[in-house]
């Protein structure tokens, strides 16, 4: 099967994850695709199994001298932000906007890369759902590469591990990943965007909930007595740097963001996230929050402002820099496939970032898909084939 054929088959299985579910995987439907992938791997002759948490693990034994144990990982779930009931469409792009129906338009102005795809086939949804290239493009590319490897005995390779995971989109992708029994030493997630992108720098991430303890009193007799938690919250929020919000930052610039708030005069709570690529800046941002709280507590009384900042994940760059062969070989593999590699910072996190800190360095490779988590998500068909080639070239680099 070609990567495109696999892709069209996998996207028809709705695998939307659900952040309100407490089970793992969060939705039963993800297990349907995971089970299918396991069966397909087994029918190709790959040692494959599903563990008790639904992770599908495959292993291909080495057929050469190489001692490298490499892995490729992608996730089966799609973002709950948009419907995952997908009716894929293929079309040859001839320029202009692409009308998908239901007010979904892949416009030339928002998608300047479209001009690279003139005369080429692209795959879209029908406009009522996302497409699921994130990350079924990655799944299809890995599966197609695996099929090639096991059916071409002359193709030399070291030990190869495959992992298909669930619930990446709701941040739980590697919560139950059994690193101990997973045999790979390093590898790649295949979960990125535009063909050629290689990512190994992600945010350091922290979060906290600010609680403002006010003091309610009848407004008529409030003079010098009321501590209105809403007013106090506004004072706190206005002390965070205006220029360091998501709306004013890009590339390597970090930010503070208020994400959810509720409350009244007596008590006000607001959730915040802190992001920064740079470890020192990240620490500075956290200390700054504490210093604002200190300052305000001196003004309004101890315990009026309370927050406990928790780290969520870290920038994998420090781990990947010690394993830089991963980036060099990925670049080499792309160039060999005629794809120009571009290293881009991730303004978020990846499963690979968490895996890197679990002792499995895993930068992220492009899948070729674009406009993830949106009804205008699409993928050029040739990009799927190119990524199969890139994966095979990487395997060859590590077979030396
Ligand atoms: Zn993804």
PDB file of N, CA and C and ligand atoms in Angstrom, residues 75 77 133-135 168-169 190-192 364 372-373, ligand 1:
ATOM      1  N   UNK A  75       1.267   9.575  16.898  1.00  0.00           N
ATOM      2  CA  UNK A  75       0.059   9.389  17.709  1.00  0.00           C
ATOM      3  C   UNK A  75      -1.169   9.222  16.829  1.00  0.00           C
ATOM      4  N   UNK A  77      -4.461   9.845  17.860  1.00  0.00           N
ATOM      5  CA  UNK A  77      -5.645  10.667  18.157  1.00  0.00           C
ATOM      6  C   UNK A  77      -5.613  11.969  17.361  1.00  0.00           C
ATOM      7  N   UNK A 133      -4.286  14.789   9.354  1.00  0.00           N
ATOM      8  CA  UNK A 133      -2.878  14.624   8.965  1.00  0.00           C
ATOM      9  C   UNK A 133      -2.024  14.645  10.232  1.00  0.00           C
ATOM     10  N   UNK A 134      -2.460  15.388  11.208  1.00  0.00           N
ATOM     11  CA  UNK A 134      -1.890  15.390  12.559  1.00  0.00           C
ATOM     12  C   UNK A 134      -2.642  14.347  13.368  1.00  0.00           C
ATOM     13  N   UNK A 135      -2.200  13.103  13.488  1.00  0.00           N
ATOM     14  CA  UNK A 135      -0.899  12.704  13.046  1.00  0.00           C
ATOM     15  C   UNK A 135      -0.967  11.423  12.218  1.00  0.00           C
ATOM     16  N   UNK A 168      -2.190  12.264  22.540  1.00  0.00           N
ATOM     17  CA  UNK A 168      -1.148  13.300  22.475  1.00  0.00           C
ATOM     18  C   UNK A 168      -1.766  14.684  22.515  1.00  0.00           C
ATOM     19  N   UNK A 169      -2.906  14.822  21.833  1.00  0.00           N
ATOM     20  CA  UNK A 169      -3.523  16.143  21.690  1.00  0.00           C
ATOM     21  C   UNK A 169      -4.047  16.700  23.011  1.00  0.00           C
ATOM     22  N   UNK A 190       7.224  11.557  14.407  1.00  0.00           N
ATOM     23  CA  UNK A 190       6.891  12.040  13.060  1.00  0.00           C
ATOM     24  C   UNK A 190       5.546  12.717  13.211  1.00  0.00           C
ATOM     25  N   UNK A 191       5.570  13.998  13.587  1.00  0.00           N
ATOM     26  CA  UNK A 191       4.358  14.674  14.039  1.00  0.00           C
ATOM     27  C   UNK A 191       4.414  16.165  13.729  1.00  0.00           C
ATOM     28  N   UNK A 192       5.319  16.562  12.828  1.00  0.00           N
ATOM     29  CA  UNK A 192       5.467  17.984  12.533  1.00  0.00           C
ATOM     30  C   UNK A 192       4.661  18.409  11.325  1.00  0.00           C
ATOM     31  N   UNK A 364      11.518  16.033  16.433  1.00  0.00           N
ATOM     32  CA  UNK A 364      10.269  15.857  15.679  1.00  0.00           C
ATOM     33  C   UNK A 364      10.503  16.126  14.197  1.00  0.00           C
ATOM     34  N   UNK A 372      -2.873  22.282  11.029  1.00  0.00           N
ATOM     35  CA  UNK A 372      -3.343  21.293  12.002  1.00  0.00           C
ATOM     36  C   UNK A 372      -4.452  21.864  12.895  1.00  0.00           C
ATOM     37  N   UNK A 373      -5.304  20.993  13.377  1.00  0.00           N
ATOM     38  CA  UNK A 373      -6.412  21.314  14.300  1.00  0.00           C
ATOM     39  C   UNK A 373      -7.411  22.270  13.662  1.00  0.00           C
TER      40      UNK A 373
HETATM   41 ZN1  LIG B   1       0.327  15.839  16.501  1.00  0.00          ZN
END
